[in-house]
Coordinates of C-alpha atoms in Angstrom, one line a residue:
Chain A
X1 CA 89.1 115.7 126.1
X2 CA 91.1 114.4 123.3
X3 CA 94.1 111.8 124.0
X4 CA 97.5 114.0 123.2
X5 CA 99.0 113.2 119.7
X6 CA 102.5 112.0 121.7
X7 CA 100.2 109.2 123.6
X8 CA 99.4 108.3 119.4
X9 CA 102.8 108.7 118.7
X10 CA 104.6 106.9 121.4
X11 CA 102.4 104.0 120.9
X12 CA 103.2 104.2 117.2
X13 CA 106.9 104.4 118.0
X14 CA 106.5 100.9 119.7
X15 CA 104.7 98.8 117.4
X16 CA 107.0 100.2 115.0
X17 CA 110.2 98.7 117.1
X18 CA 108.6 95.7 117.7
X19 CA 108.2 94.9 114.1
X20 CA 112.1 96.3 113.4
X21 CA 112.7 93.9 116.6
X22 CA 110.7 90.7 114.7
X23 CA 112.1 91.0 111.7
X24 CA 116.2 91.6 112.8
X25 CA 115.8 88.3 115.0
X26 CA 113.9 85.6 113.4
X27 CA 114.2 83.3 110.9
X28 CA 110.6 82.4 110.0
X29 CA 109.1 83.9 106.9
X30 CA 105.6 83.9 108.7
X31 CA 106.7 85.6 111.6
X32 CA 108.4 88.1 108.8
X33 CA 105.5 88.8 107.4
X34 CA 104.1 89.2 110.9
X35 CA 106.5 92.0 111.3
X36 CA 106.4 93.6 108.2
X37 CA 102.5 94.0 109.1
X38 CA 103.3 95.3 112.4
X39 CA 105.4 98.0 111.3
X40 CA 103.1 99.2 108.5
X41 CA 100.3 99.3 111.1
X42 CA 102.7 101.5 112.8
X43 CA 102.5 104.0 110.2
X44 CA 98.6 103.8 109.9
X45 CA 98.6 104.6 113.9
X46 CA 100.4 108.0 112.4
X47 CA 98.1 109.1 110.2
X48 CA 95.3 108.3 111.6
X49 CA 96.7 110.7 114.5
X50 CA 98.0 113.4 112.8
X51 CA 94.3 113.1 110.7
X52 CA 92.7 113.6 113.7
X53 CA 95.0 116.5 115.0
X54 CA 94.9 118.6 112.0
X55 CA 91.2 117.8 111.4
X56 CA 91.7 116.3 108.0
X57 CA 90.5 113.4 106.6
X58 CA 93.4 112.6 103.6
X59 CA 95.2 111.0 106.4
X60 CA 92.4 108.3 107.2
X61 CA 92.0 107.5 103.6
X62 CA 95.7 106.8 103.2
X63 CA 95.1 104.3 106.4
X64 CA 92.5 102.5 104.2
X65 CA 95.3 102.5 101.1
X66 CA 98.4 101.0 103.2
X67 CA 95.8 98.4 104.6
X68 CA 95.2 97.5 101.6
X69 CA 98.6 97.4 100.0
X70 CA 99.3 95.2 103.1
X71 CA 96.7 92.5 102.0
X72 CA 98.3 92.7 98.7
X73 CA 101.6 91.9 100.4
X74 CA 100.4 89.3 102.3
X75 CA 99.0 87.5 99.1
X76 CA 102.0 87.3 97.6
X77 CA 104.0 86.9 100.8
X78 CA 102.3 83.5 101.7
X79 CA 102.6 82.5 97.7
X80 CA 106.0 82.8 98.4
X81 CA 106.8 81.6 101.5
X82 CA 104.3 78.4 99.9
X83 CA 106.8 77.7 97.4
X84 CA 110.0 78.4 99.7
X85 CA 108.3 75.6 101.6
X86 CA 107.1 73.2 99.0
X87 CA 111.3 73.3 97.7
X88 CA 113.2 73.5 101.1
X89 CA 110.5 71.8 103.6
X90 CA 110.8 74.5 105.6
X91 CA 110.1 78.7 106.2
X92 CA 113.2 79.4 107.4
X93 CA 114.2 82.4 105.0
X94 CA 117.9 81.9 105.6
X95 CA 117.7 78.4 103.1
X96 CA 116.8 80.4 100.0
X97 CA 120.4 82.2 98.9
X98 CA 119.6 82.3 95.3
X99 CA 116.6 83.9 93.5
X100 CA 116.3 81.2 91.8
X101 CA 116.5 77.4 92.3
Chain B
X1 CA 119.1 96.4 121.1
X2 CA 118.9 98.8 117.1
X3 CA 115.4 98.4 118.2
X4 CA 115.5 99.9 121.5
X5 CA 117.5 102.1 120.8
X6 CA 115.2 103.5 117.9
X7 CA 112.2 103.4 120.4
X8 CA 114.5 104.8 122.8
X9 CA 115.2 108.2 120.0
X10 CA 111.8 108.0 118.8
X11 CA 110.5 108.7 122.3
X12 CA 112.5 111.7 123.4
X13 CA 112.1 113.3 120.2
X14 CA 108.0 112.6 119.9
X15 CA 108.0 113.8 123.9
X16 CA 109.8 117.1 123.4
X17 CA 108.1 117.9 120.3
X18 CA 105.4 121.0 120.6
X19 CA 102.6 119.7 119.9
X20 CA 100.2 120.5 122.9
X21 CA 100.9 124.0 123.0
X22 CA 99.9 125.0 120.2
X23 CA 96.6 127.2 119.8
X24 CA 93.6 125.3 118.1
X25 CA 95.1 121.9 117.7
X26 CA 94.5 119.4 117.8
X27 CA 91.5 120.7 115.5
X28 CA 89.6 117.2 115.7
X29 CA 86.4 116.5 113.8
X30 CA 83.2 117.9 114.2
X31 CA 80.5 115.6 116.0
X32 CA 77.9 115.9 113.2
X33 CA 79.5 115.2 110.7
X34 CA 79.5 111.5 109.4
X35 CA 83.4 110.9 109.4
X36 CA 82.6 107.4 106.7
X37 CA 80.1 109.2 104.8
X38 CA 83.2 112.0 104.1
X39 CA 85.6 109.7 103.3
X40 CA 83.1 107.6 101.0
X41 CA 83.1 111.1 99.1
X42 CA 87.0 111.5 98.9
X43 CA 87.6 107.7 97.9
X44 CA 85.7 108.8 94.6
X45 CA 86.9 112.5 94.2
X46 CA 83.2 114.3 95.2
X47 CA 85.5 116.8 97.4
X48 CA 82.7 119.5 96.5
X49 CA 80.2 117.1 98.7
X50 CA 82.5 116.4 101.2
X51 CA 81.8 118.9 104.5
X52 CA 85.1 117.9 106.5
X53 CA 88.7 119.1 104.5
X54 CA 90.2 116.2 102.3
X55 CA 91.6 115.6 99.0
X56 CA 90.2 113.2 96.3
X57 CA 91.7 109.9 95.5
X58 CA 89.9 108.2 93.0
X59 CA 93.9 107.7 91.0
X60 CA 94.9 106.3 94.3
X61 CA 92.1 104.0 94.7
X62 CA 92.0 102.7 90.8
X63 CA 96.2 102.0 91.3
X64 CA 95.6 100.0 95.0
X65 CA 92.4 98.3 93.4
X66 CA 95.2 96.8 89.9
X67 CA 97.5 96.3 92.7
X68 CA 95.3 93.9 94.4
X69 CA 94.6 92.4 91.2
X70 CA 98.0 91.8 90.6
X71 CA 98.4 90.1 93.7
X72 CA 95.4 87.7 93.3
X73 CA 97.0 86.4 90.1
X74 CA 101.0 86.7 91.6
X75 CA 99.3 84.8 94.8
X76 CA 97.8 82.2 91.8
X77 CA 100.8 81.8 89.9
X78 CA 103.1 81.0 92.9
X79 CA 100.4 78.3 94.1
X80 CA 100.4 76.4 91.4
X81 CA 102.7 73.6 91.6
X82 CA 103.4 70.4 88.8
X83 CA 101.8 66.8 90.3
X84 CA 103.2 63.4 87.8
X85 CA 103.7 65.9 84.5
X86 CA 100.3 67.9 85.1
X87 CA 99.9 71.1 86.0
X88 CA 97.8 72.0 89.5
X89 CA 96.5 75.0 89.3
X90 CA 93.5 77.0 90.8
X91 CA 92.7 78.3 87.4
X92 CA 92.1 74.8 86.0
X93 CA 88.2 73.4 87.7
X94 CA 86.8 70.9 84.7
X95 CA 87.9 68.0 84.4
X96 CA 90.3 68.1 81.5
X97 CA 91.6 65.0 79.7
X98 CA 95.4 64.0 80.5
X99 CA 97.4 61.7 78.2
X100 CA 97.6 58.7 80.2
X101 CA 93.8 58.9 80.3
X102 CA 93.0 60.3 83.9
X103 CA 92.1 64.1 84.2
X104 CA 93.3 66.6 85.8
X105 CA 90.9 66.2 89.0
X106 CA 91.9 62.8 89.5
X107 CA 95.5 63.8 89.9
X108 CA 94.6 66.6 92.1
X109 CA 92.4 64.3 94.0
X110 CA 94.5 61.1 93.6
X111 CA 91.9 58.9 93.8
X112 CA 92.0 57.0 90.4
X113 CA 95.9 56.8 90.0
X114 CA 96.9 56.3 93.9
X115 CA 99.7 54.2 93.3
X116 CA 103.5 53.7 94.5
X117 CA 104.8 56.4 92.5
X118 CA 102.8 58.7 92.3
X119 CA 102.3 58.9 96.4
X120 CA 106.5 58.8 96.7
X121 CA 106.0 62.3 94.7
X122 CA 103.5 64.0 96.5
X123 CA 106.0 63.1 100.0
X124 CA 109.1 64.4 98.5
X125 CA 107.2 67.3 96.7
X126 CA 109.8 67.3 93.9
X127 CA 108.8 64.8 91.2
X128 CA 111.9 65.2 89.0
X129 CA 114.0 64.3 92.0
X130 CA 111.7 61.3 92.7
X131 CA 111.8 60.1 89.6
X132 CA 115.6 60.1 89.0
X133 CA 116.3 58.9 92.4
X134 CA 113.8 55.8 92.2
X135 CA 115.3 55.4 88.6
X136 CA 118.6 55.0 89.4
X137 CA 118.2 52.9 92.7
X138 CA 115.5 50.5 90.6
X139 CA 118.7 49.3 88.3
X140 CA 119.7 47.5 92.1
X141 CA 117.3 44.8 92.8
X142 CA 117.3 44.5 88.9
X143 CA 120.6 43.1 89.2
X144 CA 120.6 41.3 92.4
X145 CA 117.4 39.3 91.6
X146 CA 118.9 38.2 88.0
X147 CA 116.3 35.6 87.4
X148 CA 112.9 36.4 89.1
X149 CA 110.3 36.7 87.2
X150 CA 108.8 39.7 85.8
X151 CA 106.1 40.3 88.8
X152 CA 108.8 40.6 91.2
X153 CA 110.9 42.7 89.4
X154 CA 108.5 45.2 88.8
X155 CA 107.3 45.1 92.6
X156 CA 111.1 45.3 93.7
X157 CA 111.7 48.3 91.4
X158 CA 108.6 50.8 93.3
X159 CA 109.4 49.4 96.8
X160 CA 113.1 50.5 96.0
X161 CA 111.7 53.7 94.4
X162 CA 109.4 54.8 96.9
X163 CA 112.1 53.5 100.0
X164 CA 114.3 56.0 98.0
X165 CA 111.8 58.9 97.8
X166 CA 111.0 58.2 101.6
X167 CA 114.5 58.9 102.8
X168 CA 115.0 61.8 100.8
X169 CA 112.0 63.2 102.0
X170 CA 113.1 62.3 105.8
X171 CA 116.3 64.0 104.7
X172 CA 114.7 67.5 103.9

């Protein structure tokens, strides 16, 4: 017996608020980017759900594509938050005001 | 409290939606089928081999595969950071001559040139702000000492550099 899509969903729904929650309250970029991974991981619980619920694989492949579009992120998160570092001595994202310093 | 009240929405609405009842669903996969073997064949648009339903995304996975390559090189750029007037940079491994004679290795390294300077620069990470800092506070014990001799001079001027370069760093 299969676990009911709303279980899926539901557990989804919370990751997904957690990472909303994370990134609304701190000031860290790491823990941003912590966030930000949360709630695309969030997404992949969908589809991976709904792939299994309407028996089609296109949802597990897009899983694969936004994990990899989150490693891609997260290369040129930590660049960033390296040279936000490296020219404030610290992560703390509210310090950088300008695009450009 | 946005995010509870999001989760809070989210919830009732995923809850009352109809998805149990429905007839057939969920449809699941079938048990002999190889679920990576299928999506092996959709990754590179063999939908006709493919035996569980799916759409090819060989565009999809040429895009995400130039995407990560742009991110290798944008994770490159934004790592490479200037050391005394040289460039530090991933992409640079020989051992490339410098002006002053040392290469770049050595001033990633800092093992032939470890002096007064350039350690002040690595602490305060900025080594325009180093350098103008220590240049303007050198003029000082120029001016107080008057008639020392050369030596101390010199050694006056990088102890008030790198005293300078200290506190700014403790300042950040």
């Amino acid at each position: 017996m299969a676990v009911p899509v709303e279980y899926y969903l539901l557990l989804s729904a919370a990751v997904f608020c957690v990472g909303l929650f994370g990134i609304l309250t701190r000031r860290n970029a790491l823990m941003f980017l912590m966030s930000v991974e949360l709630m695309l991981n969030a997404a992949n619980i969908n589809f991976v759900a709904f792939s299994q619920y309407w028996g089609n694989l296109t949802g597990q492949v897009f899983a694969l594509f936004v994990l990899a579009l989150a490693a891609a992120e997260v290369a040129i998160g930590i660049g960033i938050i390296l040279v936000l570092y490296r020219n404030f001595g610290d992560v703390d994202v509210t310090l950088a005001r300008e695009m450009r310093w | 409290m946005v995010a509870v009240g999001l989760f809070t929405v989210l919830a009732y609405v995923f809850w009352t939606a109809p998805f149990t009842g429905r007839d057939g669903f969920p449809r699941g996969f079938p048990g002999s089928e190889s679920i990576t073997e299928n999506i092996g064949y959709l990754l590179f648009n063999l939908v006709d081999l493919a035996t569980i339903d799916g759409e090819g995304f060989l565009v999809a996975f040429i895009v995400i595969a130039i995407v990560l390559d742009a991110a290798l090189e944008g994770g490159v750029f934004l790592a490479k950071r200037e050391s005394e007037g040289s460039l530090v940079t991933a992409l640079r491994t020989e051992r490339e001559p410098r002006a002053d004679g040392g290469t770049v290795a050595d001033a990633a390294g800092g093992t032939d040139t470890a002096d007064a300077a350039p350690d002040a620069t690595e602490e305060t990470g900025t080594p325009e702000d180093a350098a103008v800092t220590g240049g303007s506070d050198a003029a000082d014990p120029d001016a107080t000492d008057g008639g020392g001799s050369d030596a101390d001079g010199e050694s006056g001027t990088d102890a008030a550099g790198t005293d300078a370069a200290d506190g700014q760093g403790g300042d950040r």
